[in-house]
Short mmCIF file of C-alpha atoms in Angstrom, two decimals:
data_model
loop_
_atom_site.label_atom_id
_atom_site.label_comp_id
_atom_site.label_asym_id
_atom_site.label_seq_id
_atom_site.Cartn_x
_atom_site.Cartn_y
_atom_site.Cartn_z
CA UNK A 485 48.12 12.90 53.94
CA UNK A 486 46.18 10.34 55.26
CA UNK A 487 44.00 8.03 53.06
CA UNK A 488 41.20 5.33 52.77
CA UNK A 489 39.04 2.93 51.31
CA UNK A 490 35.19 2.80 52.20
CA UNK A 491 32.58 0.96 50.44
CA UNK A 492 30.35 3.69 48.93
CA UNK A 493 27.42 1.80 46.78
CA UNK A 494 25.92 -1.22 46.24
CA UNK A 495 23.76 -2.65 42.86
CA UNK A 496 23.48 -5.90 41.14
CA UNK A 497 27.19 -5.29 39.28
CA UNK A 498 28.75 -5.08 42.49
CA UNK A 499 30.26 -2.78 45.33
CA UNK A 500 31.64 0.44 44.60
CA UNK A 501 34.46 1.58 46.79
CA UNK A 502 35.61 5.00 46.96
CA UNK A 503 39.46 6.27 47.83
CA UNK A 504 39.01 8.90 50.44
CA UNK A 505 42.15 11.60 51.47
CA UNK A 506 41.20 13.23 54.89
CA UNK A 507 37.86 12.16 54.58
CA UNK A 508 36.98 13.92 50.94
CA UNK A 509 36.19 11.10 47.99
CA UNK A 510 38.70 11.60 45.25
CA UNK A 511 38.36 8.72 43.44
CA UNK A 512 36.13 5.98 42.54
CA UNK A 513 36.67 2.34 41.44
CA UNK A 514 34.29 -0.92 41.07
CA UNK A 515 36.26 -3.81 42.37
CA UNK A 516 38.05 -3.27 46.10
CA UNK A 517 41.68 -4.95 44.23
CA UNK A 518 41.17 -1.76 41.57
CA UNK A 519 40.98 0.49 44.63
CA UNK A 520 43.64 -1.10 47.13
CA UNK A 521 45.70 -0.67 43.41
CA UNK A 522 45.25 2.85 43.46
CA UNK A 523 45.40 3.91 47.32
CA UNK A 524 48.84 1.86 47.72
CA UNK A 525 50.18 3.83 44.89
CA UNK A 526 49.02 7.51 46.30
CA UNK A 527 50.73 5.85 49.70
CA UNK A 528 53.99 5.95 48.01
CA UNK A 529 53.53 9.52 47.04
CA UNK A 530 52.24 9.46 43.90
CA UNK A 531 49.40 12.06 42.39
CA UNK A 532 46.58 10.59 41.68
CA UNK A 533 47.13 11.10 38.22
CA UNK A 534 50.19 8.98 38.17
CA UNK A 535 48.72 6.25 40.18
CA UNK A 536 45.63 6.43 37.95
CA UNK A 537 47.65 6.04 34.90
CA UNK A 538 46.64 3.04 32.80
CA UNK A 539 48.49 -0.60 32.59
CA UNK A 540 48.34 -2.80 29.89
CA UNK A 541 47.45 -6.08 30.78
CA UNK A 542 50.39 -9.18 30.33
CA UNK A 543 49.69 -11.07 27.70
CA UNK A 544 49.47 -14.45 29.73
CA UNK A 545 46.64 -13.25 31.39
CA UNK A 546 44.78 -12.21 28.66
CA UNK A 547 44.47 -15.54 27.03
CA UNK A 548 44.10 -16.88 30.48
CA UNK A 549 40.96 -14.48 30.56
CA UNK A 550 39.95 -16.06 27.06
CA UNK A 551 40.22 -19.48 27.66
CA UNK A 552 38.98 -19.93 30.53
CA UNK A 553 35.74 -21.58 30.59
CA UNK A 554 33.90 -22.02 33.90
CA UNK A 555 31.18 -25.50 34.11
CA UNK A 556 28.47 -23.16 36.04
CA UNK A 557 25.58 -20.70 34.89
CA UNK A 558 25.73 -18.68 32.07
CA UNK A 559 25.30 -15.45 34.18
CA UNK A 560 28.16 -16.93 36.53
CA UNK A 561 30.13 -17.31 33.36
CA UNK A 562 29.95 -14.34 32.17
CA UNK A 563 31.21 -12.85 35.48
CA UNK A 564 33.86 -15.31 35.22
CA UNK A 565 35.54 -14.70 31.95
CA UNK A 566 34.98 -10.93 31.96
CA UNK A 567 36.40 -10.19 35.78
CA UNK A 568 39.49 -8.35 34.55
CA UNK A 569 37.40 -6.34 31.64
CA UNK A 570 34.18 -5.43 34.01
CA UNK A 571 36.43 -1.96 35.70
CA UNK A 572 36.78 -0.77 32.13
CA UNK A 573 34.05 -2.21 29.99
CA UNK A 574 31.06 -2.67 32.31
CA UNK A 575 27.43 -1.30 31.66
CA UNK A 576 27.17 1.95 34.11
CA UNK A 577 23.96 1.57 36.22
CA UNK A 578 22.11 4.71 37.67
CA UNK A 579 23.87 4.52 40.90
CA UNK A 580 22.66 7.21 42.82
CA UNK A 581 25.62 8.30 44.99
CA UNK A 582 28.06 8.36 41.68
CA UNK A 583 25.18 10.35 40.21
CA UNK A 584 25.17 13.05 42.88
CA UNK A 585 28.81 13.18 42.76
CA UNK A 586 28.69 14.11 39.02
CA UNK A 587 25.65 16.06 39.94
CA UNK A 588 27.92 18.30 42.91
CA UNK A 589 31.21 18.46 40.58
CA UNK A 590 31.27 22.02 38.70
CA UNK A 591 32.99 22.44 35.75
CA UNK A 592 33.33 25.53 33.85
CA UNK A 593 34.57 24.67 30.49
CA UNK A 594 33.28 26.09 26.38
CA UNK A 595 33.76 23.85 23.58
CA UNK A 596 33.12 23.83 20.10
CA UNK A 597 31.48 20.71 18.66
CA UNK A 598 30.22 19.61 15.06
CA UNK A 599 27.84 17.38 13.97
CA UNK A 600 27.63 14.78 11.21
CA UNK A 601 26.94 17.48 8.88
CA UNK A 602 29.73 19.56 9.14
CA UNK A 603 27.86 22.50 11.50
CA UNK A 604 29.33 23.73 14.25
CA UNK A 605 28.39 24.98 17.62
CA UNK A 606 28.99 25.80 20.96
CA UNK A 607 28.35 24.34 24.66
CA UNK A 608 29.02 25.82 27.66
CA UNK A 609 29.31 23.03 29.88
CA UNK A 610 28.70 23.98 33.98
CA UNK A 611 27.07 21.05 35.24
CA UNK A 612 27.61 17.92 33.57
CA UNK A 613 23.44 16.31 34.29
CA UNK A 614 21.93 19.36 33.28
CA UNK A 615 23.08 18.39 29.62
CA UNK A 616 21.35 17.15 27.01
CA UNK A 617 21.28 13.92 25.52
CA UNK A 618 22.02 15.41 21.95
CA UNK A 619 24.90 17.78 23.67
CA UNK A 620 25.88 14.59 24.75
CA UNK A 621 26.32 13.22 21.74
CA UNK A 622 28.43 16.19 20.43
CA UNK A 623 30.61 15.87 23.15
CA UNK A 624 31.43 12.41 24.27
CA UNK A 625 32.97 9.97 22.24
CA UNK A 626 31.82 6.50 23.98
CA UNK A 627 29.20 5.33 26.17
CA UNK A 628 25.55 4.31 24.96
CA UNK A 629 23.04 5.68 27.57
CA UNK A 630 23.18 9.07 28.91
CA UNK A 631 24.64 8.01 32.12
CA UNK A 632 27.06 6.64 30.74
CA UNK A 633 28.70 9.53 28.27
CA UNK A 634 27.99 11.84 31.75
CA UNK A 635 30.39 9.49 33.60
CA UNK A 636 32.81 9.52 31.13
CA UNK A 637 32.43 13.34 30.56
CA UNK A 638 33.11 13.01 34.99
CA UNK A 639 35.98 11.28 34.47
CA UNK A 640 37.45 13.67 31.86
CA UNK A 641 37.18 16.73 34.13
CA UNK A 642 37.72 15.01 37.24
CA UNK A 643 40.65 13.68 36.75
CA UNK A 644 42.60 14.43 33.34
CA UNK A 645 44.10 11.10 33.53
CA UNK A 646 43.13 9.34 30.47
CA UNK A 647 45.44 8.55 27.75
CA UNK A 648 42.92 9.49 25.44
CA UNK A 649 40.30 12.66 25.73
CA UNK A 650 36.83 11.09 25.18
CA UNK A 651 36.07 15.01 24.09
CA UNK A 652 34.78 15.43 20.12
CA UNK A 653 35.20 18.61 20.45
CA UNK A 654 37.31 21.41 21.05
CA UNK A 655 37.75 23.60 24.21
CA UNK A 656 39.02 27.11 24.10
CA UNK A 657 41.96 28.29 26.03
CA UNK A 658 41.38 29.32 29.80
CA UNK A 659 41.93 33.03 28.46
CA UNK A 660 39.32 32.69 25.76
CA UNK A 661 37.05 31.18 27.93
CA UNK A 662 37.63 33.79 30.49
CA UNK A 663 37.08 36.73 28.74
CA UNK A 664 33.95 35.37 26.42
CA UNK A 665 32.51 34.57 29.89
CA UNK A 666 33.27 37.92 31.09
CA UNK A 667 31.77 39.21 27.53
CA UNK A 668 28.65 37.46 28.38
CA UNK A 669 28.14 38.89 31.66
CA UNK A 670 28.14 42.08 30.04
CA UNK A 671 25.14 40.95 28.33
CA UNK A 672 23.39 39.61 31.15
CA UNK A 673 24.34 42.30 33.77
CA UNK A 674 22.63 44.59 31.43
CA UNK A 675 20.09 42.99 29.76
CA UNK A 676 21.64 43.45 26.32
CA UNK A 677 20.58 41.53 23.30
CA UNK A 678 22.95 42.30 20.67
CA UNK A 679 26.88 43.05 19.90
CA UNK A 680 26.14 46.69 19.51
CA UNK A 681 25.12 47.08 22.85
CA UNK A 682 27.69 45.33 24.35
CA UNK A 683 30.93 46.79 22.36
CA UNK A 684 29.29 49.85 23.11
CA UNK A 685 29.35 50.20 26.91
CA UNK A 686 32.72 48.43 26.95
CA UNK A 687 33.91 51.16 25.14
CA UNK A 688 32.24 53.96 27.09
CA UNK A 689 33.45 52.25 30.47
CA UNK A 690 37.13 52.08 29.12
CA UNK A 691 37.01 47.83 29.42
CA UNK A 692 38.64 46.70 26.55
CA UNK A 693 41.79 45.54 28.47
CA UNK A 694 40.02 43.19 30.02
CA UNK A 695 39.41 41.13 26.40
CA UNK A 696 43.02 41.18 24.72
CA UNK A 697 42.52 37.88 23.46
CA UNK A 698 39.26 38.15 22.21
CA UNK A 699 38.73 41.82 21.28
CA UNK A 700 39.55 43.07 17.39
CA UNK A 701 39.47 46.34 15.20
CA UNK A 702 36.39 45.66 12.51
CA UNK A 703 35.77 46.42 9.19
CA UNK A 704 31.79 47.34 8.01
CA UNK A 705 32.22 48.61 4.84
CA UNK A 706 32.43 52.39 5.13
CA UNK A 707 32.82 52.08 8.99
CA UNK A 708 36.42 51.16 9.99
CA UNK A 709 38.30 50.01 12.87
CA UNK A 710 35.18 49.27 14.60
CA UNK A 711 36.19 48.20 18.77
CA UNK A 712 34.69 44.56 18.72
CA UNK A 713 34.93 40.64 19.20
CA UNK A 714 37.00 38.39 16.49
CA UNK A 715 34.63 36.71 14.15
CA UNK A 716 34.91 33.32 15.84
CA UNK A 717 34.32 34.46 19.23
CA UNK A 718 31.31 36.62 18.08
CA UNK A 719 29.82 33.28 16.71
CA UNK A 720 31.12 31.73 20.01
CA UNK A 721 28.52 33.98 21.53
CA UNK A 722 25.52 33.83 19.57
CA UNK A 723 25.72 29.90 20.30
CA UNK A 724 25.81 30.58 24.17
CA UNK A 725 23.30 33.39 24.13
CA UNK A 726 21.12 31.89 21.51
CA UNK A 727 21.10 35.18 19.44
CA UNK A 728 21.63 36.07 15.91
CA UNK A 729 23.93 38.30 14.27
CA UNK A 730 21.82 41.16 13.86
CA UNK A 731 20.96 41.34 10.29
CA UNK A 732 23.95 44.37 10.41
CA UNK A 733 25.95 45.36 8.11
CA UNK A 734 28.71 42.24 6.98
CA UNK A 735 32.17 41.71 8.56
CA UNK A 736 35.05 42.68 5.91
CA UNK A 737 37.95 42.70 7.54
CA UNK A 738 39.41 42.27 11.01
CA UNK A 739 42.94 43.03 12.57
CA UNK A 740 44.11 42.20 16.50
CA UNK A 741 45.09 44.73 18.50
#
């Protein structure tokens, strides 16, 4: 595999370089040390993963970074005593090539988030811009502009490197996900706007193999054993579809199947 470093930006932080294998960006870094770091490591066969993996700092060069206390301007100081922190800690800036590679990365993921009062909900996240600040918020742990919790959101997805998810919330499984997606489609292909309809013509087409994971016997009082979605997936839903329950009769019971 053959790989590369190009400059890919320029703003008043600095130069951006991307890591490039057979010509496709993989990676991006702002200092050309980080990304010489990185490509020498993928040059000794590592994933990028592993060569993305992070180092703690020695100690002697931490209070090096402390100490050290350049005679210039306060804006060259600042650059100064903050040169190892700036890959990690820096301000994002809109830069507009990183933005159009967040904007052109697709990610297909549902997860369950809560807010400071205790509700919950549900975002589908496809593409990471066309969020909203306050799913934003839900979601990302970190970051204090919107660009910045997108980036980090990039990161996440991108590359599955960091020690710690900046996620708040909870992602299904890929089955769940799967199958809820294929649930919705149901609704969509259709037209549908409730449960009913849905369970309905799954049932009269034969398709509840495709939902094993998802799919449950329910319990409405005199009605039993009703072919349907688990409780939590059938809230999953109403989130993504921005529908109600129906005002039907109440859940009971439930079993798998």
């Amino acid at each position: 595999m053959s790989f590369k470093i190009n400059r890919i930006s320029n703003n008043s932080l600095g130069t951006h370089y991307g890591i490039f294998q057979n010509d496709e960006l993989i990676h991006h870094e702002f200092s050309r040390a980080a990304a010489e770091k990185v490509l020498g490591k993928l040059q000794t066969g590592k994933t990028l993963e592993e060569a993305l993996k992070f180092e703690l700092i020695p100690k002697s060069e931490r209070v090096i970074a402390q100490l050290v206390k350049p005679q210039v301007s306060l804006v060259k100081q600042h650059k100064s005593l903050f040169s190892k922190a700036v890959i990690t800690e820096k301000k994002f800036e809109d830069d507009p090539v990183l933005y159009r590679q967040i904007a052109n990365f697709k990610v297909n993921e549902i997860v369950q988030v809560t807010n400071r009062k205790g509700q919950r909900s549900t975002i589908h996240i496809t593409s990471i811009v066309k969020l909203s600040w306050q799913q934003l918020q839900l979601l990302v742990s970190g970051g204090s502009t919107k660009f910045e919790k997108q980036y980090l959101l990039y990161k996440e997805y991108s590359t599955k490197h960091q020690p710690h998810s900046v996620l708040k919330g909870m992602s299904l499984s890929q089955a769940e996900s799967t199958e809820i997606q294929e649930y919705i489609g149901i609704f969509k292909a259709n037209g549908f706007s409730k449960h009913t309809q849905a369970n309905d013509y799954i049932t009269n087409n034969s398709l509840w193999g495709h939902f094993p994971t998802i799919r449950s016997l329910n319990d409405h009082g005199e009605y039993k054993e009703i072919e349907g979605i688990e409780p939590k997936y059938f809230e999953v839903v109403c989130h993504i579809l921005n529908i109600s329950g129906e005002g039907g009769r109440s859940l009971d019971n439930f079993k798998k199947y």
